[in-house]
PDB file of C-alpha atoms in Angstrom:
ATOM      1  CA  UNK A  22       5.971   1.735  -1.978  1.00 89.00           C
ATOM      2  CA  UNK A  23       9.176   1.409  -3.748  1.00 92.00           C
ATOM      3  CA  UNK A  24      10.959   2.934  -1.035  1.00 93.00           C
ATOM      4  CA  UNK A  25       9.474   1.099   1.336  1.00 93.00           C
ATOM      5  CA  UNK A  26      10.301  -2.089  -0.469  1.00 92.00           C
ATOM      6  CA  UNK A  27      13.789  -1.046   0.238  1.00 93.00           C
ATOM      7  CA  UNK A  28      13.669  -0.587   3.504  1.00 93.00           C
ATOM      8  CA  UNK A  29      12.139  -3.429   4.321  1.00 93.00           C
ATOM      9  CA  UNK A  30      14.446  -5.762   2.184  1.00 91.00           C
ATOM     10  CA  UNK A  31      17.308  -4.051   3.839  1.00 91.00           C
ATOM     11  CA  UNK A  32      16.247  -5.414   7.071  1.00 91.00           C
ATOM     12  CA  UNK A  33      15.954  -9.247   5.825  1.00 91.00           C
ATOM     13  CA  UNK A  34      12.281  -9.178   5.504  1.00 91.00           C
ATOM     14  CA  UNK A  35      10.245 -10.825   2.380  1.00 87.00           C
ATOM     15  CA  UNK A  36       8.128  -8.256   0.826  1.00 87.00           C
ATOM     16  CA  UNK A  37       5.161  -8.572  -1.752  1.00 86.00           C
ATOM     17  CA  UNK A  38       3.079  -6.027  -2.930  1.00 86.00           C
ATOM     18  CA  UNK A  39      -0.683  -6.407  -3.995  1.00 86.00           C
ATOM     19  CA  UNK A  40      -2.053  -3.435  -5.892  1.00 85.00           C
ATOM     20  CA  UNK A  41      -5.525  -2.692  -6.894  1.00 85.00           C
ATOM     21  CA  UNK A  42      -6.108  -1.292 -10.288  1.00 79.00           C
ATOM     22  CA  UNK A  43      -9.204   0.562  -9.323  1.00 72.00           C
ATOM     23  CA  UNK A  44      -8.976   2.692 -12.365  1.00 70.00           C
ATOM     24  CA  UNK A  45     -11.440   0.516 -14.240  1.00 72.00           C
ATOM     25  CA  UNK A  46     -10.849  -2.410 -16.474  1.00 75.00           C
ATOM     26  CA  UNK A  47      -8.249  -5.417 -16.111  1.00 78.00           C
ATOM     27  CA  UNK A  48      -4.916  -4.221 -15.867  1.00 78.00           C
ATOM     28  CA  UNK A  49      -2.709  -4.630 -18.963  1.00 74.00           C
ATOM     29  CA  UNK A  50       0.920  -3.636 -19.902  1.00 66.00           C
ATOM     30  CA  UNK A  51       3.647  -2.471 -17.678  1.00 60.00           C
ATOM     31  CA  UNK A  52       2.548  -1.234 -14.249  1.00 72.00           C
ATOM     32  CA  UNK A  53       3.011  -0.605 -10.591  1.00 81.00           C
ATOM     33  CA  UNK A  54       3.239  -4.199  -9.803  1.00 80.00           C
ATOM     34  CA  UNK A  55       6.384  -4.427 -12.108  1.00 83.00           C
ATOM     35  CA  UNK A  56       8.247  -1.499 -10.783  1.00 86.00           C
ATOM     36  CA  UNK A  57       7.838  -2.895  -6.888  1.00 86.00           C
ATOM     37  CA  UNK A  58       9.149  -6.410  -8.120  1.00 85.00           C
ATOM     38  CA  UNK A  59      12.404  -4.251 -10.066  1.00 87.00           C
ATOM     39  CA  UNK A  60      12.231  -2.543  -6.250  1.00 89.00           C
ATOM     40  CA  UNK A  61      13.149  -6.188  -5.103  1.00 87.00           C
ATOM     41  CA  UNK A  62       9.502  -7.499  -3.727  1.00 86.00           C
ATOM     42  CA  UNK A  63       9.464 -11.142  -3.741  1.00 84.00           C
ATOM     43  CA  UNK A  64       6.002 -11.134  -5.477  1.00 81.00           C
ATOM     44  CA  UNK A  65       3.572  -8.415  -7.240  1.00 83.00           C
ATOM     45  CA  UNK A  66       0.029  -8.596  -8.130  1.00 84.00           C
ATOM     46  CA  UNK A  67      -2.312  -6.136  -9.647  1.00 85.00           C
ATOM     47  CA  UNK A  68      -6.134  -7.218  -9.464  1.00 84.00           C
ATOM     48  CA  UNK A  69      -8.967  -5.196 -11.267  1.00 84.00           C
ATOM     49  CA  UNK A  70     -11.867  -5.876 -12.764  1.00 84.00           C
ATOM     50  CA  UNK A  71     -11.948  -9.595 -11.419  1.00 84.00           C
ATOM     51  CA  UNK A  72      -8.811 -10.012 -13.407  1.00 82.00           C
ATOM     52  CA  UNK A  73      -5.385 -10.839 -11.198  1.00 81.00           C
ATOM     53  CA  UNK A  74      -2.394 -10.491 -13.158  1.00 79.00           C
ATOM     54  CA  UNK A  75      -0.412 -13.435 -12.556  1.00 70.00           C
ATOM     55  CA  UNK A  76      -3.008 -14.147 -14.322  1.00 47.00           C
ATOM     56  CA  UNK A  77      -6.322 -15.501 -13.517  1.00 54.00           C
ATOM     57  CA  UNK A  78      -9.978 -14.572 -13.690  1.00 53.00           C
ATOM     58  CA  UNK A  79     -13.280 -14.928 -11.848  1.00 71.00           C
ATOM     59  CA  UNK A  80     -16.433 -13.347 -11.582  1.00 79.00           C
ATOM     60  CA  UNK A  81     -14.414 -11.388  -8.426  1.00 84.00           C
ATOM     61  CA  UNK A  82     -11.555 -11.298  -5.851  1.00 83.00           C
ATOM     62  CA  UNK A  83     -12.085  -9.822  -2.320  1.00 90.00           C
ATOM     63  CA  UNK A  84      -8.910  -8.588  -0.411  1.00 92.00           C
ATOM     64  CA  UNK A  85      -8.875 -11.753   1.754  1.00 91.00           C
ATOM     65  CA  UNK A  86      -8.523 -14.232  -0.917  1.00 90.00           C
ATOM     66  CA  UNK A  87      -5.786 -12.321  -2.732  1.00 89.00           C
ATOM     67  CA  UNK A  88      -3.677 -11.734   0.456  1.00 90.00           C
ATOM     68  CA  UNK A  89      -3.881 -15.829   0.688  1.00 90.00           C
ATOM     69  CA  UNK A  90      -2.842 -16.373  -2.461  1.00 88.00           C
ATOM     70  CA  UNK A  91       0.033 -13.700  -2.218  1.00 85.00           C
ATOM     71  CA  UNK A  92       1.189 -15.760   0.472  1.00 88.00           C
ATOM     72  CA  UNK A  93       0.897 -19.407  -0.966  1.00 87.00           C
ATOM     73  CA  UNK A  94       3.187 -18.106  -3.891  1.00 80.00           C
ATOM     74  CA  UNK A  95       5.997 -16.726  -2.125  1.00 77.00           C
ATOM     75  CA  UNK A  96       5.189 -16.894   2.223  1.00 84.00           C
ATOM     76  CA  UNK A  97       7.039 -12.849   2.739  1.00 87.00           C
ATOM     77  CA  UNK A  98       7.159 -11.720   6.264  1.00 88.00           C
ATOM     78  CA  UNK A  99       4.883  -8.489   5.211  1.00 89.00           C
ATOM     79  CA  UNK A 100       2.304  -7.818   2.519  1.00 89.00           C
ATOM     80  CA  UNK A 101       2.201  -4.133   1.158  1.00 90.00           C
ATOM     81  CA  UNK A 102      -1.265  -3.333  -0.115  1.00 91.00           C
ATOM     82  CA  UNK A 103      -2.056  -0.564  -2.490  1.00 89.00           C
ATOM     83  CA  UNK A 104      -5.654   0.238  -3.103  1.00 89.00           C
ATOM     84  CA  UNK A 105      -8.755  -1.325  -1.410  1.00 91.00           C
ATOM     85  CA  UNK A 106      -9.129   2.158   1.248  1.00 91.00           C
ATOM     86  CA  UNK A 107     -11.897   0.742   2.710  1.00 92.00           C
ATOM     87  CA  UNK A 108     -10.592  -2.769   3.743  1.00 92.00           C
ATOM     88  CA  UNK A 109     -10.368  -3.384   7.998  1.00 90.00           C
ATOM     89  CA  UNK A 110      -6.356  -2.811   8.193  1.00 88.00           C
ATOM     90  CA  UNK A 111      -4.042   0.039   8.876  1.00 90.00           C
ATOM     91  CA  UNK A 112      -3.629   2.345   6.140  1.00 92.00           C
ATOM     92  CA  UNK A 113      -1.245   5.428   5.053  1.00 94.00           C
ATOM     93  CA  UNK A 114      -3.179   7.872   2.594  1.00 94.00           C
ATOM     94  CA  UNK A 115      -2.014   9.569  -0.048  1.00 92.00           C
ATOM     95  CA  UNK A 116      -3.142  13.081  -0.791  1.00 92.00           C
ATOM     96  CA  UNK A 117      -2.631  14.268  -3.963  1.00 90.00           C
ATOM     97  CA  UNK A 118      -5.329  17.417  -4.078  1.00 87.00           C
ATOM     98  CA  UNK A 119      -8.409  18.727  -2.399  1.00 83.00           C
ATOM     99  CA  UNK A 120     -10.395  15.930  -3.862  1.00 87.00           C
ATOM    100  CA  UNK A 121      -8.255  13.199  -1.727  1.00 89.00           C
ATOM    101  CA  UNK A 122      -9.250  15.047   1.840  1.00 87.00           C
ATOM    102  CA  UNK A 123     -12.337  12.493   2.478  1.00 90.00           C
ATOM    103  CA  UNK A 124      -9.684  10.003   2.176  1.00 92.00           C
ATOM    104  CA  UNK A 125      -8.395  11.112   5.958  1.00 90.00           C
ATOM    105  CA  UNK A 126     -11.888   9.584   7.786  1.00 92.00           C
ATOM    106  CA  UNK A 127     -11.017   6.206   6.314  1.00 94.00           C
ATOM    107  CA  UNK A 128     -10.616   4.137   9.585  1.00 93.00           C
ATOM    108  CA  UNK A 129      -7.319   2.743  10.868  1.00 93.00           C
ATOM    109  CA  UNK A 130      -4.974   5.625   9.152  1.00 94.00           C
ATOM    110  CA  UNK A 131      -1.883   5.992  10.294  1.00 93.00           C
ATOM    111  CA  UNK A 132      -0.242   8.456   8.972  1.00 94.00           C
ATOM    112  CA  UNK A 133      -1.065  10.423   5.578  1.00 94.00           C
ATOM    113  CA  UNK A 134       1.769  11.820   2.893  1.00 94.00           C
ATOM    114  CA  UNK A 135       0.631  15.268   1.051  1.00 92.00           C
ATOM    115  CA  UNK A 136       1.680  16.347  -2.320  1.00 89.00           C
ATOM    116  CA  UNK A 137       0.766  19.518  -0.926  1.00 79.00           C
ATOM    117  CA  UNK A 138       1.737  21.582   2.328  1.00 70.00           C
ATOM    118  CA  UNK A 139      -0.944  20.078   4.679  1.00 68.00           C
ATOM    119  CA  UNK A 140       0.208  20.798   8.212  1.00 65.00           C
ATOM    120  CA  UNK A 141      -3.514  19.908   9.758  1.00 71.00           C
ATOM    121  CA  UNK A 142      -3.003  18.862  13.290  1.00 76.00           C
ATOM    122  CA  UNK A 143      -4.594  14.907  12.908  1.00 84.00           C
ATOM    123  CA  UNK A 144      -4.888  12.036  14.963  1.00 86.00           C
ATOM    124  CA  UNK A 145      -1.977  11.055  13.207  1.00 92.00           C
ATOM    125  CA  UNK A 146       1.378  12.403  11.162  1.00 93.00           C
ATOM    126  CA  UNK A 147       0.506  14.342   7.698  1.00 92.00           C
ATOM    127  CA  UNK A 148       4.152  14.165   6.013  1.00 93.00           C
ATOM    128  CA  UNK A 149       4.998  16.198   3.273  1.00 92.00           C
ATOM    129  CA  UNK A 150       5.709  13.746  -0.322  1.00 93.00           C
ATOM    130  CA  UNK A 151      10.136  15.100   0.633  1.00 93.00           C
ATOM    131  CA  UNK A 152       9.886  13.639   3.695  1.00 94.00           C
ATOM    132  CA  UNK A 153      10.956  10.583   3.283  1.00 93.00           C
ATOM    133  CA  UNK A 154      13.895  10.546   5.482  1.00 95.00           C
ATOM    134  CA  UNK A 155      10.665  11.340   8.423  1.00 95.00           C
ATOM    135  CA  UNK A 156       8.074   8.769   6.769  1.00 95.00           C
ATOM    136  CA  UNK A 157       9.724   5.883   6.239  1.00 95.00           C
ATOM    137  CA  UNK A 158      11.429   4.899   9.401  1.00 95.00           C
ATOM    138  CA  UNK A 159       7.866   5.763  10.689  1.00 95.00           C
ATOM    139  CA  UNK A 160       6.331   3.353   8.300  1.00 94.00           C
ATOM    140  CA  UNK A 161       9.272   1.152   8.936  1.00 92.00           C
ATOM    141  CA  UNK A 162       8.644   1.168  13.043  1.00 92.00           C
ATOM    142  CA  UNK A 163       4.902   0.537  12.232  1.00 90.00           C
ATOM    143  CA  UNK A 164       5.353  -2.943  10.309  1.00 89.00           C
ATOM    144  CA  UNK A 165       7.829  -3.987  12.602  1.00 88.00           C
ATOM    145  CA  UNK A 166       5.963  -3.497  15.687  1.00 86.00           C
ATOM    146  CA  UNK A 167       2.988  -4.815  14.138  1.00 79.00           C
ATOM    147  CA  UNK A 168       3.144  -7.441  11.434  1.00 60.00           C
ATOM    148  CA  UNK A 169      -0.048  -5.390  10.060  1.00 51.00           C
ATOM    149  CA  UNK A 170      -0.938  -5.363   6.035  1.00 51.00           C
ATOM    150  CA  UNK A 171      -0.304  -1.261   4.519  1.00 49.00           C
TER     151      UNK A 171
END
């Protein structure tokens, strides 16, 4: 994400970043959403546990309502979304072990990035976690051509 952040700043675009904290329990301290605003992302949220660190609470948050909000506080030309796998928009997955393999029949993936060496021929590209000069113009290309939420 981080990277991507980059990338995307480098080309003039306004980037924010909505993570969720699916790890159980509101998120607290330093995290994610702090490194990707030090990455130079116009705006950062972490939700979990009904809690949205900006911060504010209710009973809960779906995707939709969040992505609004991200956009009333700081309009970015893309919205980089960590979390929420099985939400209706285009999706990279990240496969860290064995355990993450389900993770590839998600709908609307478009590419995956392995941790391990993964060559499976797929629908789409499996890049290896060094391949970043491969996967990010990729990723790059795909929010440029379609203004879709990752």
């Amino acid at each position: 994400m981080e990277q991507l952040i980059a990338v995307l700043r480098n080309e003039g675009m306004g980037v924010s970043c909505l993570k969720h904290h699916g790890h159980g329990g509101a998120p607290a301290g330093s995290t994610d959403s702090d490194r990707f605003l030090l990455a130079g992302a116009n705006g950062s949220s972490v939700e979990g546990d009904g809690v949205l660190k900006i911060v504010a609470k209710k009973r809960e948050w779906t995707l939709a309502q969040l992505l609004q909000l991200q956009v009333l506080i700081d309009q970015p030309d893309v919205i980089l979304v960590e979390g929420w796998k099985n939400a209706p928009y285009p999706k990279v997955v990240l496969l860290c072990d064995d355990g993450d393999w389900p993770l590839l029949e998600l709908e609307q993936v478009q590419c995956a990035i392995d941790w391990g060496n993964n060559k499976e021929k797929r629908a789409f590209p499996v890049f290896g976690i060094n391949e970043h000069q491969r996967y990010i113009p990729y990723l790059k290309k795909q929010i440029l051509e379609s203004g879709a939420y990752f």
